[in-house]
PDB file of N, CA and C in Angstrom:
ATOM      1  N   UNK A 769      -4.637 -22.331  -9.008  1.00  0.00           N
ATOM      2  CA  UNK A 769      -4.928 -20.967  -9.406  1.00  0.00           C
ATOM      3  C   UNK A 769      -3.797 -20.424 -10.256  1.00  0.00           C
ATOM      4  N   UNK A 770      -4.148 -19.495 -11.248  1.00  0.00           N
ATOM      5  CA  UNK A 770      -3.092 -18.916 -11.570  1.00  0.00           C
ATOM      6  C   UNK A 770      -2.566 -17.520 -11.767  1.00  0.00           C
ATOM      7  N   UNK A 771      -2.320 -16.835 -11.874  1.00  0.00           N
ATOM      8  CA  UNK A 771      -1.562 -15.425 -11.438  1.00  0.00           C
ATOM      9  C   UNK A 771      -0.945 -15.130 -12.590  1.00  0.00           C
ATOM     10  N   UNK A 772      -1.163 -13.654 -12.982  1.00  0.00           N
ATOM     11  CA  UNK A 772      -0.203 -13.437 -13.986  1.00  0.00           C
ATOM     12  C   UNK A 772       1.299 -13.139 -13.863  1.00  0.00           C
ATOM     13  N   UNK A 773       2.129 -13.253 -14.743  1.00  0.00           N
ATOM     14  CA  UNK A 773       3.675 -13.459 -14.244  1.00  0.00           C
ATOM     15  C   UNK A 773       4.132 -11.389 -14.499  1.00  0.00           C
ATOM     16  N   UNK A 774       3.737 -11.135 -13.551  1.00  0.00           N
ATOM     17  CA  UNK A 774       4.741  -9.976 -12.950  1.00  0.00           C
ATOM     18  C   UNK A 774       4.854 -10.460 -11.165  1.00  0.00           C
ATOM     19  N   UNK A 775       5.475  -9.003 -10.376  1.00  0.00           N
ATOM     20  CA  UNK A 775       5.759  -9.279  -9.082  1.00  0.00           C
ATOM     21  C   UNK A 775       3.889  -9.525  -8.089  1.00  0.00           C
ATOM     22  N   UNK A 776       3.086  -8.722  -8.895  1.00  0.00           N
ATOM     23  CA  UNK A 776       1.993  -8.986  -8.015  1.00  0.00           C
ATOM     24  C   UNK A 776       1.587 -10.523  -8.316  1.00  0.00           C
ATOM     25  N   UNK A 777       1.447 -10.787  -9.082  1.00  0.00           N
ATOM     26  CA  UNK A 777       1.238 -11.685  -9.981  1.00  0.00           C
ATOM     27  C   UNK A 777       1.946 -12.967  -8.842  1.00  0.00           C
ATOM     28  N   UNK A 778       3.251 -12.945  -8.484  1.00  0.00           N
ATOM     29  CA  UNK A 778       4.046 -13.770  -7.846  1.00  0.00           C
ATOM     30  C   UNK A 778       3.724 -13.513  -6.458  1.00  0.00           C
ATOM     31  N   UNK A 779       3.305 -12.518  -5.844  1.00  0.00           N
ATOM     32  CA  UNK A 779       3.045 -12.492  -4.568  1.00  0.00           C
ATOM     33  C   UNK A 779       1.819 -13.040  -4.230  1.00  0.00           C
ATOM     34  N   UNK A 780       0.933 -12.738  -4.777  1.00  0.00           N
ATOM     35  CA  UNK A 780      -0.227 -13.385  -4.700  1.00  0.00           C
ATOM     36  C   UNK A 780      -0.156 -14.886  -4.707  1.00  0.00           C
ATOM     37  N   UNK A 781       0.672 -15.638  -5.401  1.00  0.00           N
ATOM     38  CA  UNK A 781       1.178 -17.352  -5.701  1.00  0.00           C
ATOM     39  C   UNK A 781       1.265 -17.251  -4.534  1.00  0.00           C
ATOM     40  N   UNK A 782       2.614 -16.704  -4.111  1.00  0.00           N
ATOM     41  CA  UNK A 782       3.530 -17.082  -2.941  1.00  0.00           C
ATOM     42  C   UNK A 782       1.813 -17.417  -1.915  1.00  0.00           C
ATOM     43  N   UNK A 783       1.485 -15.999  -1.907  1.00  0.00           N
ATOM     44  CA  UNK A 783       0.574 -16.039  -0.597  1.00  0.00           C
ATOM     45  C   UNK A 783      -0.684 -17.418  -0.675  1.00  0.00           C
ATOM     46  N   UNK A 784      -1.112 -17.737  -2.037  1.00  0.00           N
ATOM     47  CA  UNK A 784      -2.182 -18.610  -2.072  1.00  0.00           C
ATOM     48  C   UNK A 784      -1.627 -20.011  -1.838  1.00  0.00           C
ATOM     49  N   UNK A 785      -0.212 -20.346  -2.163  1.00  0.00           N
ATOM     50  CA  UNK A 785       0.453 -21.472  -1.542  1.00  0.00           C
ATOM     51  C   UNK A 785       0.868 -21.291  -0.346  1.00  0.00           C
ATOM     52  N   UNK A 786       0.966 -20.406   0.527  1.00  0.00           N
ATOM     53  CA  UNK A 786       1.117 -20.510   1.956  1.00  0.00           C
ATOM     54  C   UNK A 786      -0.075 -20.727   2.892  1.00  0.00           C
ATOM     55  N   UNK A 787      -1.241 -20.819   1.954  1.00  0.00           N
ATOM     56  CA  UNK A 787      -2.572 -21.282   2.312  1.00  0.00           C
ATOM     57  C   UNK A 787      -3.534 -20.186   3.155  1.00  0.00           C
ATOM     58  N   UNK A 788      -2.922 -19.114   2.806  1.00  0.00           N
ATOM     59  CA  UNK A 788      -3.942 -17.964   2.361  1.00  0.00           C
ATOM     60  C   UNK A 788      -5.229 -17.929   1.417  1.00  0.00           C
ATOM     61  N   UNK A 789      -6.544 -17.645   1.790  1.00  0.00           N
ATOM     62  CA  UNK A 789      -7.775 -18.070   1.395  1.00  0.00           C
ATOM     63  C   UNK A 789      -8.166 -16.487   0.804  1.00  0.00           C
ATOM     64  N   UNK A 790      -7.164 -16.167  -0.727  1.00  0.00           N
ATOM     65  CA  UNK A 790      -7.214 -15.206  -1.564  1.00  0.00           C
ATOM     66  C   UNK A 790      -9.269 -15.005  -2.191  1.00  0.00           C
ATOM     67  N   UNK A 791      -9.629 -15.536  -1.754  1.00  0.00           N
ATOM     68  CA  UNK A 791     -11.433 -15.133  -2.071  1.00  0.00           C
ATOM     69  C   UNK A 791     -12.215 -14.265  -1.066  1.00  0.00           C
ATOM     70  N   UNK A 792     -11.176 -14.243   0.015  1.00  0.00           N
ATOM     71  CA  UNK A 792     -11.493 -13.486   1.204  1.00  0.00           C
ATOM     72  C   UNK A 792     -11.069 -12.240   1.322  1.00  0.00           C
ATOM     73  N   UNK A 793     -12.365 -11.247   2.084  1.00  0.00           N
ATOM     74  CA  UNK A 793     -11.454 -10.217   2.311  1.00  0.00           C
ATOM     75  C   UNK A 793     -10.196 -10.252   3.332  1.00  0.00           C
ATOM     76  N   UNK A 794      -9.270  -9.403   3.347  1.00  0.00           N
ATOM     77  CA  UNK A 794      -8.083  -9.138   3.941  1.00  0.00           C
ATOM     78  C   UNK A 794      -8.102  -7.194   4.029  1.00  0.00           C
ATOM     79  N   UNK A 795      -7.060  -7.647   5.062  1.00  0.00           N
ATOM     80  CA  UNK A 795      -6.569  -5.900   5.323  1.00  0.00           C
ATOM     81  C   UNK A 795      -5.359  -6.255   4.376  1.00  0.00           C
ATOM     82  N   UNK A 796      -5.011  -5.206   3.326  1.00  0.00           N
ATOM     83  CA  UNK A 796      -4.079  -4.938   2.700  1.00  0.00           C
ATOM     84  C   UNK A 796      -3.109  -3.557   2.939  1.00  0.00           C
ATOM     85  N   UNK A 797      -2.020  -4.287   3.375  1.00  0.00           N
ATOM     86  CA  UNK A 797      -1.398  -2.734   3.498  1.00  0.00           C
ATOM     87  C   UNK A 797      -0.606  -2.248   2.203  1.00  0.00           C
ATOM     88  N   UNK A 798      -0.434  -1.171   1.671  1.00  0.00           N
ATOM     89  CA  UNK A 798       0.416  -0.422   0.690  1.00  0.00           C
ATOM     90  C   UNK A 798       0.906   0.497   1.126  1.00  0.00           C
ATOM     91  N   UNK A 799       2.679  -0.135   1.360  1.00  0.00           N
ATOM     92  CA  UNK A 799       3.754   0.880   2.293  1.00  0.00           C
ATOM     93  C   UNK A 799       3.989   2.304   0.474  1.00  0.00           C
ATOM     94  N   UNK A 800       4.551   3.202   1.793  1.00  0.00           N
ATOM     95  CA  UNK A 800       4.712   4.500   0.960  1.00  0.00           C
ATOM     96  C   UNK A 800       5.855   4.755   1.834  1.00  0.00           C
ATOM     97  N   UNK A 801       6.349   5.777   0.964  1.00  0.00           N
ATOM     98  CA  UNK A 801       7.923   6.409   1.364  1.00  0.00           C
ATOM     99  C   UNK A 801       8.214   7.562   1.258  1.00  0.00           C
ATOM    100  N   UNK A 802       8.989   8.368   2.212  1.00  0.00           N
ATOM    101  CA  UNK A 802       8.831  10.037   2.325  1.00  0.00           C
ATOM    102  C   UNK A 802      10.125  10.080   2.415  1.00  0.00           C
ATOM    103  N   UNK A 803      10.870  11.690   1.859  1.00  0.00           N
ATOM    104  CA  UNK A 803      12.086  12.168   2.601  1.00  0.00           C
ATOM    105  C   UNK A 803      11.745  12.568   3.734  1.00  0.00           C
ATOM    106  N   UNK A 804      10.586  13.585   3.339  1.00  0.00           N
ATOM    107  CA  UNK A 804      10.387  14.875   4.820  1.00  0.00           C
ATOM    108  C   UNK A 804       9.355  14.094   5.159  1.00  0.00           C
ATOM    109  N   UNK A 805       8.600  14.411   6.829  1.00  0.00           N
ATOM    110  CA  UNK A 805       7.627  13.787   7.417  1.00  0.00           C
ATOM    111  C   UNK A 805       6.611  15.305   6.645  1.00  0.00           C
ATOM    112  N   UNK A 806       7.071  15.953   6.911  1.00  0.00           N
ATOM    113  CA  UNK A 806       5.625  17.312   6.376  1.00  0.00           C
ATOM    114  C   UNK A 806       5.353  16.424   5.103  1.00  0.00           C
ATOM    115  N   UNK A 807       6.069  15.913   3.670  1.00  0.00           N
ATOM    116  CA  UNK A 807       5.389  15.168   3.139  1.00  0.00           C
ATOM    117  C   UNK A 807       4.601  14.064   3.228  1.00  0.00           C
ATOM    118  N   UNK A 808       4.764  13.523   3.919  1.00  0.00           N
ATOM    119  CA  UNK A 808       3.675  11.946   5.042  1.00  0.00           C
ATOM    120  C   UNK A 808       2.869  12.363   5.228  1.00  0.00           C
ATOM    121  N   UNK A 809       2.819  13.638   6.012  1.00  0.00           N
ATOM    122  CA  UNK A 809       1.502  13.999   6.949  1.00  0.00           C
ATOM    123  C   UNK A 809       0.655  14.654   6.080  1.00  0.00           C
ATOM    124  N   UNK A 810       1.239  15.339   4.529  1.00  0.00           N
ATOM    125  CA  UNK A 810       0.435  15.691   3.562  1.00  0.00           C
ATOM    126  C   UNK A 810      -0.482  14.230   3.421  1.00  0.00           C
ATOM    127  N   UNK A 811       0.538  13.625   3.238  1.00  0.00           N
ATOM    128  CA  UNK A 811      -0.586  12.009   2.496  1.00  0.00           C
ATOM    129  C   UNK A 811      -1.730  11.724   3.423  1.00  0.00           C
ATOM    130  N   UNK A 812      -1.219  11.746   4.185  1.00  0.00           N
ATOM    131  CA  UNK A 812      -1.961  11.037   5.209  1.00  0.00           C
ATOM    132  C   UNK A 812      -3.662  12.066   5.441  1.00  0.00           C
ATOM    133  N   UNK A 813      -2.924  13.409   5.214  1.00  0.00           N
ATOM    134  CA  UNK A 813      -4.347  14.241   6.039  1.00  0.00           C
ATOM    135  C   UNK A 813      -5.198  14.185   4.830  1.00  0.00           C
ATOM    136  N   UNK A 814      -4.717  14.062   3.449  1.00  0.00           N
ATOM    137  CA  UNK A 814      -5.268  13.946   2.230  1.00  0.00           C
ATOM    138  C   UNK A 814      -6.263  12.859   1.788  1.00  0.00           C
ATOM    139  N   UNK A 815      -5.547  11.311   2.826  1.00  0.00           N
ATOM    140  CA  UNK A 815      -6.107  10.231   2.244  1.00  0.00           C
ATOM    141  C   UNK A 815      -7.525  10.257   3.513  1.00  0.00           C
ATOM    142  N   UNK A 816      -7.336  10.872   5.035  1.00  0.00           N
ATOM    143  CA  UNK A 816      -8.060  11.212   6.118  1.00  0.00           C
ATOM    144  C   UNK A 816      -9.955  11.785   5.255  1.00  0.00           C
ATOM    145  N   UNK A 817      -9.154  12.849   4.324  1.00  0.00           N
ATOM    146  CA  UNK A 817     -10.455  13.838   4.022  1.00  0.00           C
ATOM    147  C   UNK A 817     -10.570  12.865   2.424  1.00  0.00           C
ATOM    148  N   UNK A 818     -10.193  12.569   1.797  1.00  0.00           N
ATOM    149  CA  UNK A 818     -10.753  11.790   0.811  1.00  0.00           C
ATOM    150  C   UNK A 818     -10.942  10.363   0.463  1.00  0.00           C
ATOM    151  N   UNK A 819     -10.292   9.639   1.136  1.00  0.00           N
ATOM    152  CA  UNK A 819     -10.419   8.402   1.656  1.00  0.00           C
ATOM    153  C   UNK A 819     -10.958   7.839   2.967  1.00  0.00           C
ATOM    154  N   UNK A 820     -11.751   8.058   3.425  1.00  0.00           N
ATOM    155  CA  UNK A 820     -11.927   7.337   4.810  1.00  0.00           C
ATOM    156  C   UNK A 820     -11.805   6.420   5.698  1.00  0.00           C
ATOM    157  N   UNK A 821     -12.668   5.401   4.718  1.00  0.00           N
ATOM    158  CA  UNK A 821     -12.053   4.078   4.663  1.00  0.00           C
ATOM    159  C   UNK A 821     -11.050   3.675   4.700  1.00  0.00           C
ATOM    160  N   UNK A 822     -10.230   4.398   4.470  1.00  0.00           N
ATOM    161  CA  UNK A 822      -8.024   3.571   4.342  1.00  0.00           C
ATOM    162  C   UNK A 822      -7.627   4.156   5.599  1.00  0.00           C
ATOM    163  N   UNK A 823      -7.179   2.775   6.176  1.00  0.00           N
ATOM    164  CA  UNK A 823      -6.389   3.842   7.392  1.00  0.00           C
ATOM    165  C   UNK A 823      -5.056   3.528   7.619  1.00  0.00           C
ATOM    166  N   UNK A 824      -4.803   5.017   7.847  1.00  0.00           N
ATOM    167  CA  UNK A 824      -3.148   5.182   7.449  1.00  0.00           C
ATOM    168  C   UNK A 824      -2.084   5.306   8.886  1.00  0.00           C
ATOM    169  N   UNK A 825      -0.723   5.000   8.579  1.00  0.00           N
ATOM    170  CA  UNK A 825      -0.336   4.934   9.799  1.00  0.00           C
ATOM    171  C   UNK A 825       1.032   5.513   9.372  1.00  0.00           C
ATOM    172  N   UNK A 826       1.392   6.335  10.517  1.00  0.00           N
ATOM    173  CA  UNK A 826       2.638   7.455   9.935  1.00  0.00           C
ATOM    174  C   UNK A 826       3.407   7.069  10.788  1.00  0.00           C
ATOM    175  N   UNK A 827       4.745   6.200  10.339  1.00  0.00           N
ATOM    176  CA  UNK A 827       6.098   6.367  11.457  1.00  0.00           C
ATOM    177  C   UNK A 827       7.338   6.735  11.265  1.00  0.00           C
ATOM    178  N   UNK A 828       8.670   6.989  11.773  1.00  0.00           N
ATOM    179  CA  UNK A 828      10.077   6.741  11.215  1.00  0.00           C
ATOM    180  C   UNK A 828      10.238   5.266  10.445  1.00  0.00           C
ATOM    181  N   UNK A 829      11.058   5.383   9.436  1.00  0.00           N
ATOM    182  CA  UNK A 829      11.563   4.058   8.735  1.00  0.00           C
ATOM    183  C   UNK A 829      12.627   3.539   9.321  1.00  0.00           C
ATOM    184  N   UNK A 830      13.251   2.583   9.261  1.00  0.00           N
ATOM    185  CA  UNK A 830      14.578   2.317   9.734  1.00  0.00           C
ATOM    186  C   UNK A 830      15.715   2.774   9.138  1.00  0.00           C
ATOM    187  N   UNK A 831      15.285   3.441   7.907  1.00  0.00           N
ATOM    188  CA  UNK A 831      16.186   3.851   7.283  1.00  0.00           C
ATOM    189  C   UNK A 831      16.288   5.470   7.694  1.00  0.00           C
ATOM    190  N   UNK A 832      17.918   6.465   8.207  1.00  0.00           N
ATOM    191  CA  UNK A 832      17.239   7.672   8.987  1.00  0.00           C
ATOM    192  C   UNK A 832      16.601   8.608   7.944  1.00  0.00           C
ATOM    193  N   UNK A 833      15.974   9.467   8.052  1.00  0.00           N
ATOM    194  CA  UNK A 833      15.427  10.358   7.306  1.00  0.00           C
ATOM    195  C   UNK A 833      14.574  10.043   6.435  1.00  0.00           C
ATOM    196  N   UNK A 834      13.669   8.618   6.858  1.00  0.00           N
ATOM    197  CA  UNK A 834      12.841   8.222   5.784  1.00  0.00           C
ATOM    198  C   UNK A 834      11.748   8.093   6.806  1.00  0.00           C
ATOM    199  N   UNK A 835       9.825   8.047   6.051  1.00  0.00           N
ATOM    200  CA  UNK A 835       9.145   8.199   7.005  1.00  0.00           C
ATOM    201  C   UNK A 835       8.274   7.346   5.824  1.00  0.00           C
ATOM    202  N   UNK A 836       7.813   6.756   6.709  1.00  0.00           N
ATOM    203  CA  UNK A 836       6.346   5.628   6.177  1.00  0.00           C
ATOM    204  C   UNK A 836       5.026   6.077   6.686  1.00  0.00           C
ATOM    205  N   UNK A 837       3.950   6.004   5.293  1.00  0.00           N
ATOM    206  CA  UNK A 837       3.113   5.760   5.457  1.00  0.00           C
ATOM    207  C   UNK A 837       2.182   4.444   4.903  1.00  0.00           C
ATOM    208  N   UNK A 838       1.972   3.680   5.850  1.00  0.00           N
ATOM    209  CA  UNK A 838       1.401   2.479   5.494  1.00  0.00           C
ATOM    210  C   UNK A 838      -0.526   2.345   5.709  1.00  0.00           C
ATOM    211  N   UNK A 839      -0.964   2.211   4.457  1.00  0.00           N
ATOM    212  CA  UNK A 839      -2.278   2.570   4.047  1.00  0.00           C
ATOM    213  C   UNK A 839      -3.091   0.982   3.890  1.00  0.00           C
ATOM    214  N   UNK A 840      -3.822   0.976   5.322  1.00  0.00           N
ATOM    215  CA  UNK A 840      -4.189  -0.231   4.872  1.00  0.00           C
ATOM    216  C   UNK A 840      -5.981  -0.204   4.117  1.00  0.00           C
ATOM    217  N   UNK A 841      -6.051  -0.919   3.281  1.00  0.00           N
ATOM    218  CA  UNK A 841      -7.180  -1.228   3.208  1.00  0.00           C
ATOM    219  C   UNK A 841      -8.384  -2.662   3.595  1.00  0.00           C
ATOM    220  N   UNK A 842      -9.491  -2.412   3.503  1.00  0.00           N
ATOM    221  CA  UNK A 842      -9.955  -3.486   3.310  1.00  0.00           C
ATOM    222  C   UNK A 842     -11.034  -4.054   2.253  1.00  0.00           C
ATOM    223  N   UNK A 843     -10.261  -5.266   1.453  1.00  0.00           N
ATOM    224  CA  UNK A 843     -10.350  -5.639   0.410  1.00  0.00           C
ATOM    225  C   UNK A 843     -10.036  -7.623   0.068  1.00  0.00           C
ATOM    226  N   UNK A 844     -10.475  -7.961  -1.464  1.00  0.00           N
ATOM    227  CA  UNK A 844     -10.255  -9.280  -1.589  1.00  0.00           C
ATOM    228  C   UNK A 844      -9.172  -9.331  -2.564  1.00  0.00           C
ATOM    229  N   UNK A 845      -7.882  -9.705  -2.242  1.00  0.00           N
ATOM    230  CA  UNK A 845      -6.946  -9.239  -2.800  1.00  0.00           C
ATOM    231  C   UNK A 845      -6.621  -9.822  -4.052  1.00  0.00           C
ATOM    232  N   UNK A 846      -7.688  -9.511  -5.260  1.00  0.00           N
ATOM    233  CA  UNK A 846      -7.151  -9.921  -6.377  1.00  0.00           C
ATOM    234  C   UNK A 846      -5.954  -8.856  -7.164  1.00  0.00           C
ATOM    235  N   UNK A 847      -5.425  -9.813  -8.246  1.00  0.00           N
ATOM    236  CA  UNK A 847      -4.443  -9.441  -8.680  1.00  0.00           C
ATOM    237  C   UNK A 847      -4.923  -7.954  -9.492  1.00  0.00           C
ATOM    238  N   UNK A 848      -6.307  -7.844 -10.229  1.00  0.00           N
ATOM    239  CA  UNK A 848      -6.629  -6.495 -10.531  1.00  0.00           C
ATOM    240  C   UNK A 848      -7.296  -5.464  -9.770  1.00  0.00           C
ATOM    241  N   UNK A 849      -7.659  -5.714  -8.594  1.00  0.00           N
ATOM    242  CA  UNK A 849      -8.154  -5.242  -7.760  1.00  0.00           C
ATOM    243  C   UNK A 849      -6.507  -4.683  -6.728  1.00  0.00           C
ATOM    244  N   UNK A 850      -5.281  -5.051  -7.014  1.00  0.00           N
ATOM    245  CA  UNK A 850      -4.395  -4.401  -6.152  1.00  0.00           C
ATOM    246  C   UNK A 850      -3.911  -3.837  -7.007  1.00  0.00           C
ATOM    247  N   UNK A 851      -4.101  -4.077  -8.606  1.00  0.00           N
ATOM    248  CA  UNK A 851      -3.379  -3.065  -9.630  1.00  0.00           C
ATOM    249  C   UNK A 851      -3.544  -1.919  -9.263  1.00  0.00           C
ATOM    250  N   UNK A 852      -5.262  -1.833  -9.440  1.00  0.00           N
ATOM    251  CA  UNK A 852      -6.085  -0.847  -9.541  1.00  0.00           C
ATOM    252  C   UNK A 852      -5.676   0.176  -7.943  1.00  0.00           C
ATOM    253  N   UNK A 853      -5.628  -0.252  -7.051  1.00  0.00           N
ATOM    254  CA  UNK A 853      -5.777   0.214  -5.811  1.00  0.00           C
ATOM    255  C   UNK A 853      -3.539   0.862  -5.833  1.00  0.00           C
ATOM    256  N   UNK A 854      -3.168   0.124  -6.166  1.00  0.00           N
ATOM    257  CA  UNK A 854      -1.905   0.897  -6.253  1.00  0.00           C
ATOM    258  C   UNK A 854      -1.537   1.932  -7.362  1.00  0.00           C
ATOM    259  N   UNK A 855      -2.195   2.241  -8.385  1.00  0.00           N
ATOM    260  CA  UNK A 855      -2.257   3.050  -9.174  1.00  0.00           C
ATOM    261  C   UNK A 855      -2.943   4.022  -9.175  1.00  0.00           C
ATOM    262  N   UNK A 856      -4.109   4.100  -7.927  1.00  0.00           N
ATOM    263  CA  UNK A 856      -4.762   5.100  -7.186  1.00  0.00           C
ATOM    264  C   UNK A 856      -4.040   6.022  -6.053  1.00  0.00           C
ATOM    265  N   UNK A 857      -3.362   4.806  -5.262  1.00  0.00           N
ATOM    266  CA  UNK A 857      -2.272   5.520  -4.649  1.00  0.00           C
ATOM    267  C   UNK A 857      -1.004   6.092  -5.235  1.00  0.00           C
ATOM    268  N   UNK A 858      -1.070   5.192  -6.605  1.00  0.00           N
ATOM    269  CA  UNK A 858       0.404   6.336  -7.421  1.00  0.00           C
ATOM    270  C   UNK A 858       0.208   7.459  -7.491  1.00  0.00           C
ATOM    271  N   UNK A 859      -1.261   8.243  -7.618  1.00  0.00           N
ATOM    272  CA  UNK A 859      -1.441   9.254  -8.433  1.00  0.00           C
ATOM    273  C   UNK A 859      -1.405  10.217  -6.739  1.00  0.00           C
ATOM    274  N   UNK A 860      -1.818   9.573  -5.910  1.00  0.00           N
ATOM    275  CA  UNK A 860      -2.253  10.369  -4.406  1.00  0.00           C
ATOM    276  C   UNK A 860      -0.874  10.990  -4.242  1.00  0.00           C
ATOM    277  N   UNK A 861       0.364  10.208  -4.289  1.00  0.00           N
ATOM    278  CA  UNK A 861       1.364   9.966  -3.638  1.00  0.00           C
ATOM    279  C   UNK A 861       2.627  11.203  -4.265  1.00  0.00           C
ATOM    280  N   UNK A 862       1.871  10.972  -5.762  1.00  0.00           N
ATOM    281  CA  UNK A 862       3.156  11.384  -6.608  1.00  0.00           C
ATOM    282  C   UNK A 862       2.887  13.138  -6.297  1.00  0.00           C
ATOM    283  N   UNK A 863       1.597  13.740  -5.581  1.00  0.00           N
ATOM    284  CA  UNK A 863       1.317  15.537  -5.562  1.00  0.00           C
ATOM    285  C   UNK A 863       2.000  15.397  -4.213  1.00  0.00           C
ATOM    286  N   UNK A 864       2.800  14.008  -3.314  1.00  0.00           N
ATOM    287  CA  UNK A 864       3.245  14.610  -2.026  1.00  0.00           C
ATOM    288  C   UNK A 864       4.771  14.233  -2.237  1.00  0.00           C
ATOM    289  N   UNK A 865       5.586  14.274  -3.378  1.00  0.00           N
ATOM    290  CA  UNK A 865       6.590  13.566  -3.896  1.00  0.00           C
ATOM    291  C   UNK A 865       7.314  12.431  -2.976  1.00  0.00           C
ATOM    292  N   UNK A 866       6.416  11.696  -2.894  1.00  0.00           N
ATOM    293  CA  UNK A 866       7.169   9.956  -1.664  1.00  0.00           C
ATOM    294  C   UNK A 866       7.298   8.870  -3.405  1.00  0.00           C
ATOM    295  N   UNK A 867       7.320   8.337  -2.773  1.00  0.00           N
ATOM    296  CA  UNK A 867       7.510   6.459  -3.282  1.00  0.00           C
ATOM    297  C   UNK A 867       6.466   5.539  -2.817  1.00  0.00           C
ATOM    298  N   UNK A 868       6.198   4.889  -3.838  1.00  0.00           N
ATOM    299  CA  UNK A 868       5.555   3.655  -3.427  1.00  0.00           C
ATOM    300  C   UNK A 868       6.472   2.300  -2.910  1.00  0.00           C
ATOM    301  N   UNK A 869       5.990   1.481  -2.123  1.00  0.00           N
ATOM    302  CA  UNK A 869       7.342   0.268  -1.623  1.00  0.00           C
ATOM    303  C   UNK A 869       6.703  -1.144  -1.611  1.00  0.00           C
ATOM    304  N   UNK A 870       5.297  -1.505  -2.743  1.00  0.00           N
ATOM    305  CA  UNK A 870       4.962  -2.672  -2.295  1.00  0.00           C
ATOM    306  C   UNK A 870       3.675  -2.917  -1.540  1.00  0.00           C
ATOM    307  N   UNK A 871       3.444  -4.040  -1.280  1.00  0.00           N
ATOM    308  CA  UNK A 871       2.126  -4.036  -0.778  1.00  0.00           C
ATOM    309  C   UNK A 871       2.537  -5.395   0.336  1.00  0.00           C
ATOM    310  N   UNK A 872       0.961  -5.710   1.150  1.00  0.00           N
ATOM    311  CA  UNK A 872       1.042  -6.816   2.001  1.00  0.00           C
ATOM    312  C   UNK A 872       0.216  -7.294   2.597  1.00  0.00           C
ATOM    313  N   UNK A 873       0.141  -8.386   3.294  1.00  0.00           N
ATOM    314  CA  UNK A 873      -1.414  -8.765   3.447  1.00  0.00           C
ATOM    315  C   UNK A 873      -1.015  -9.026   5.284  1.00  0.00           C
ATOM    316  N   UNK A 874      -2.099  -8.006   6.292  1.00  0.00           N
ATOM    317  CA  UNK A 874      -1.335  -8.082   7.662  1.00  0.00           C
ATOM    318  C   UNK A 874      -1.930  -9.433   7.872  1.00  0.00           C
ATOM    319  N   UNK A 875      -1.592 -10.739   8.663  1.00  0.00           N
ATOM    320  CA  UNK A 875      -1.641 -11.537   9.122  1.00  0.00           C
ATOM    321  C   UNK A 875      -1.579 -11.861  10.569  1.00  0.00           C
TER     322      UNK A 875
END
């Protein structure tokens, strides 16, 4: 298979040589990043009433004063199909001013 050469592009390799069966659906998570938790819980109640389907999970980070929200979906994790789905969450993310941190496939 081949993958285009950015980081999704390489994660997806990594994962289809670790013998991950990329034609399948998967839960995909896409971590997010907060200063304040009132910003999290914006995301979260936002993605609740307009997303349904994604379910989101709000905790402390290990890092102090940082708060995650990790949005999983379920999906077949192609390389334009996670473009697309993280550039949906750019736009969610950027009216609750967090960060995006990556994506992942729970196992």
């Amino acid at each position: 298979m081949n993958f285009p050469d950015d980081e999704t592009g390489q994660v997806l390799a990594e994962m289809h040589q670790a013998g991950i069966d990329l034609s399948q659906s998967h839960d995909v998570v896409f971590f997010h990043l907060f200063e304040k938790e009132s910003q999290a819980q914006a995301m979260v109640e936002h993605i609740k009433e307009h997303l349904p389907a994604v379910k989101c999970n709000l905790h402390p980070d290990e890092t102090p004063n940082v708060w995650d929200v990790d949005c999983t979906v379920v999906m077949t994790p192609s390389h334009e199909a996670i473009v697309a789905q993280e550039d949906a969450f750019e736009k969610i993310i950027n009216q609750f001013t967090g960060y995006t941190d990556g994506w992942g496939i729970e196992a």
